[in-house]
């Protein structure tokens, strides 16, 4: 195992323009661990209730995800419900969040977990994210963090404390603005970097993602899709692909970060095509590579050669 993921494993009830699902497998750790499992060995730290269905555990296990750190407790599994705009799928409203067994979850990392080189603190209570980091025996090579407005609003101080300690922060546009008070995205991303991280990924739904790393900006486009069924988990799948790729390549240079953002975008595109984890559960390496090629073809520009000029009227 090389990537440790802590986050939520959930039952989601969603309504989208394509239909609705009740109590479908979801959660930030479920999406991101399955997405990253195509690239690297991954283990999760999370908790589920005694209502967690065996087939949902089987789906996660069948991807080779180490579930030794997935605790099962008396009570109900975390529940989240949300509704998406029918005209604009980028708009989402949370209807309900029930922490249930997460309310008093206190993760205890195994000896092996404590020395994992890559750690993804997926969206969950920032106090739990801090507790996981405190238990690491060796400073991981790379720690990334994701969060959402629920925690920015409810546990802002703890969230700021954990942001100070991580290398990469994933946020969506609204969260970046809420966290920094900056309405301009580039300024918001820079302001996040002043809090501690050396890289920021601002997720912009169907408009792709903006990566700020090593002093330069990179825009990873989203693959234009003709059908978006359920945007839930797109961000987590993006982060899973991003972290899984970096953990597998072992390269933390700028070019690797750009490639990771493109791989993240590809994994997010699979996630939104179906409800729940269905879009990312049955992929092959070939499917992922083919989509990465499509994304690359879509965005490769013929460079303006050295000394080459554009045909312009009256150019000096
Ligand atoms: P995404 O669409 O990638 O932003 O993530 C959606 C997932 O986040 C859903 O599967 C939810 O179960 C999970 N989720 C929603 N709210 C929370 C929360 N407050 N803490 C942790 N996970 C959450």
mmCIF file of N, CA, C and O in Angstrom, residues 92-126:
data_model
loop_
_atom_site.group_PDB
_atom_site.id
_atom_site.type_symbol
_atom_site.label_atom_id
_atom_site.label_comp_id
_atom_site.label_asym_id
_atom_site.label_seq_id
_atom_site.Cartn_x
_atom_site.Cartn_y
_atom_site.Cartn_z
ATOM 1 N N UNK A 92 -25.313 22.786 -6.976
ATOM 2 C CA UNK A 92 -25.751 21.705 -6.085
ATOM 3 C C UNK A 92 -26.193 22.309 -4.760
ATOM 4 O O UNK A 92 -25.557 23.225 -4.246
ATOM 5 N N UNK A 93 -27.281 21.773 -4.224
ATOM 6 C CA UNK A 93 -27.752 22.216 -2.915
ATOM 7 C C UNK A 93 -27.774 20.993 -2.005
ATOM 8 O O UNK A 93 -28.346 19.961 -2.370
ATOM 9 N N UNK A 94 -27.112 21.114 -0.850
ATOM 10 C CA UNK A 94 -27.179 20.025 0.127
ATOM 11 C C UNK A 94 -28.521 20.115 0.836
ATOM 12 O O UNK A 94 -28.912 21.170 1.305
ATOM 13 N N UNK A 95 -29.240 19.009 0.871
ATOM 14 C CA UNK A 95 -30.530 19.004 1.570
ATOM 15 C C UNK A 95 -30.340 18.561 3.011
ATOM 16 O O UNK A 95 -30.985 19.066 3.918
ATOM 17 N N UNK A 96 -29.431 17.610 3.224
ATOM 18 C CA UNK A 96 -29.284 17.064 4.572
ATOM 19 C C UNK A 96 -27.915 16.393 4.735
ATOM 20 O O UNK A 96 -27.425 15.754 3.799
ATOM 21 N N UNK A 97 -27.327 16.551 5.891
ATOM 22 C CA UNK A 97 -26.082 15.846 6.226
ATOM 23 C C UNK A 97 -26.285 15.204 7.598
ATOM 24 O O UNK A 97 -26.575 15.908 8.562
ATOM 25 N N UNK A 98 -26.184 13.909 7.669
ATOM 26 C CA UNK A 98 -26.295 13.216 8.969
ATOM 27 C C UNK A 98 -24.993 12.489 9.239
ATOM 28 O O UNK A 98 -24.664 11.519 8.554
ATOM 29 N N UNK A 99 -24.250 12.965 10.233
ATOM 30 C CA UNK A 99 -22.943 12.369 10.509
ATOM 31 C C UNK A 99 -23.066 10.931 11.007
ATOM 32 O O UNK A 99 -22.206 10.092 10.746
ATOM 33 N N UNK A 100 -24.107 10.650 11.778
ATOM 34 C CA UNK A 100 -24.338 9.302 12.327
ATOM 35 C C UNK A 100 -23.062 8.722 12.974
ATOM 36 O O UNK A 100 -22.515 9.372 13.852
ATOM 37 N N UNK A 101 -22.566 7.567 12.497
ATOM 38 C CA UNK A 101 -21.415 6.950 13.178
ATOM 39 C C UNK A 101 -20.140 7.796 13.120
ATOM 40 O O UNK A 101 -19.191 7.554 13.876
ATOM 41 N N UNK A 102 -20.107 8.817 12.242
ATOM 42 C CA UNK A 102 -18.922 9.677 12.184
ATOM 43 C C UNK A 102 -18.887 10.662 13.353
ATOM 44 O O UNK A 102 -17.846 11.239 13.649
ATOM 45 N N UNK A 103 -20.054 10.856 14.026
ATOM 46 C CA UNK A 103 -20.138 11.884 15.062
ATOM 47 C C UNK A 103 -19.094 11.658 16.158
ATOM 48 O O UNK A 103 -18.504 12.612 16.644
ATOM 49 N N UNK A 104 -18.858 10.404 16.542
ATOM 50 C CA UNK A 104 -17.833 10.196 17.585
ATOM 51 C C UNK A 104 -16.770 9.186 17.134
ATOM 52 O O UNK A 104 -16.291 8.382 17.920
ATOM 53 N N UNK A 105 -16.437 9.276 15.862
ATOM 54 C CA UNK A 105 -15.398 8.399 15.309
ATOM 55 C C UNK A 105 -14.019 8.947 15.687
ATOM 56 O O UNK A 105 -13.768 10.141 15.591
ATOM 57 N N UNK A 106 -13.163 8.044 16.151
ATOM 58 C CA UNK A 106 -11.822 8.460 16.526
ATOM 59 C C UNK A 106 -10.845 7.499 15.859
ATOM 60 O O UNK A 106 -10.564 6.438 16.401
ATOM 61 N N UNK A 107 -10.348 7.839 14.645
ATOM 62 C CA UNK A 107 -9.537 6.860 13.912
ATOM 63 C C UNK A 107 -8.222 6.544 14.621
ATOM 64 O O UNK A 107 -7.554 7.445 15.112
ATOM 65 N N UNK A 108 -7.909 5.255 14.682
ATOM 66 C CA UNK A 108 -6.606 4.851 15.231
ATOM 67 C C UNK A 108 -5.869 4.148 14.088
ATOM 68 O O UNK A 108 -6.317 3.112 13.585
ATOM 69 N N UNK A 109 -4.752 4.752 13.661
ATOM 70 C CA UNK A 109 -4.026 4.187 12.515
ATOM 71 C C UNK A 109 -3.220 2.965 12.931
ATOM 72 O O UNK A 109 -2.652 2.918 14.026
ATOM 73 N N UNK A 110 -3.174 1.992 12.032
ATOM 74 C CA UNK A 110 -2.357 0.809 12.290
ATOM 75 C C UNK A 110 -0.879 1.201 12.135
ATOM 76 O O UNK A 110 -0.550 2.260 11.572
ATOM 77 N N UNK A 111 -0.013 0.314 12.593
ATOM 78 C CA UNK A 111 1.416 0.566 12.504
ATOM 79 C C UNK A 111 1.807 0.860 11.042
ATOM 80 O O UNK A 111 2.565 1.779 10.747
ATOM 81 N N UNK A 112 1.219 0.080 10.117
ATOM 82 C CA UNK A 112 1.558 0.223 8.699
ATOM 83 C C UNK A 112 1.062 1.561 8.124
ATOM 84 O O UNK A 112 1.743 2.231 7.365
ATOM 85 N N UNK A 113 -0.163 1.945 8.551
ATOM 86 C CA UNK A 113 -0.735 3.207 8.052
ATOM 87 C C UNK A 113 0.154 4.402 8.397
ATOM 88 O O UNK A 113 0.206 5.393 7.665
ATOM 89 N N UNK A 114 0.802 4.311 9.559
ATOM 90 C CA UNK A 114 1.532 5.471 10.079
ATOM 91 C C UNK A 114 2.762 5.849 9.285
ATOM 92 O O UNK A 114 3.378 6.882 9.521
ATOM 93 N N UNK A 115 3.180 4.980 8.356
ATOM 94 C CA UNK A 115 4.375 5.335 7.587
ATOM 95 C C UNK A 115 4.078 5.369 6.084
ATOM 96 O O UNK A 115 4.991 5.221 5.273
ATOM 97 N N UNK A 116 2.805 5.561 5.718
ATOM 98 C CA UNK A 116 2.488 5.613 4.278
ATOM 99 C C UNK A 116 3.047 6.903 3.658
ATOM 100 O O UNK A 116 2.925 7.975 4.244
ATOM 101 N N UNK A 117 3.627 6.794 2.464
ATOM 102 C CA UNK A 117 4.271 7.979 1.878
ATOM 103 C C UNK A 117 3.293 9.008 1.282
ATOM 104 O O UNK A 117 3.625 10.182 1.146
ATOM 105 N N UNK A 118 2.096 8.559 0.910
ATOM 106 C CA UNK A 118 1.120 9.484 0.314
ATOM 107 C C UNK A 118 -0.160 9.421 1.148
ATOM 108 O O UNK A 118 -0.647 8.316 1.448
ATOM 109 N N UNK A 119 -0.674 10.588 1.503
ATOM 110 C CA UNK A 119 -1.876 10.629 2.338
ATOM 111 C C UNK A 119 -2.873 11.580 1.700
ATOM 112 O O UNK A 119 -2.524 12.707 1.326
ATOM 113 N N UNK A 120 -4.101 11.096 1.563
ATOM 114 C CA UNK A 120 -5.161 11.981 1.076
ATOM 115 C C UNK A 120 -6.204 12.138 2.177
ATOM 116 O O UNK A 120 -6.882 11.174 2.541
ATOM 117 N N UNK A 121 -6.292 13.357 2.711
ATOM 118 C CA UNK A 121 -7.301 13.666 3.717
ATOM 119 C C UNK A 121 -8.535 14.123 2.944
ATOM 120 O O UNK A 121 -8.684 15.305 2.628
ATOM 121 N N UNK A 122 -9.377 13.157 2.591
ATOM 122 C CA UNK A 122 -10.573 13.490 1.799
ATOM 123 C C UNK A 122 -11.565 14.210 2.702
ATOM 124 O O UNK A 122 -11.385 14.283 3.927
ATOM 125 N N UNK A 123 -12.604 14.738 2.079
ATOM 126 C CA UNK A 123 -13.584 15.548 2.781
ATOM 127 C C UNK A 123 -14.182 14.821 3.990
ATOM 128 O O UNK A 123 -14.871 13.815 3.835
ATOM 129 N N UNK A 124 -13.876 15.370 5.163
ATOM 130 C CA UNK A 124 -14.420 14.831 6.427
ATOM 131 C C UNK A 124 -14.135 15.876 7.496
ATOM 132 O O UNK A 124 -13.445 16.861 7.235
ATOM 133 N N UNK A 125 -14.606 15.665 8.689
ATOM 134 C CA UNK A 125 -14.369 16.597 9.797
ATOM 135 C C UNK A 125 -12.868 16.918 9.913
ATOM 136 O O UNK A 125 -12.048 16.010 10.081
ATOM 137 N N UNK A 126 -12.494 18.204 9.856
ATOM 138 C CA UNK A 126 -11.069 18.554 9.936
ATOM 139 C C UNK A 126 -10.390 18.075 11.222
ATOM 140 O O UNK A 126 -9.183 17.865 11.244
#
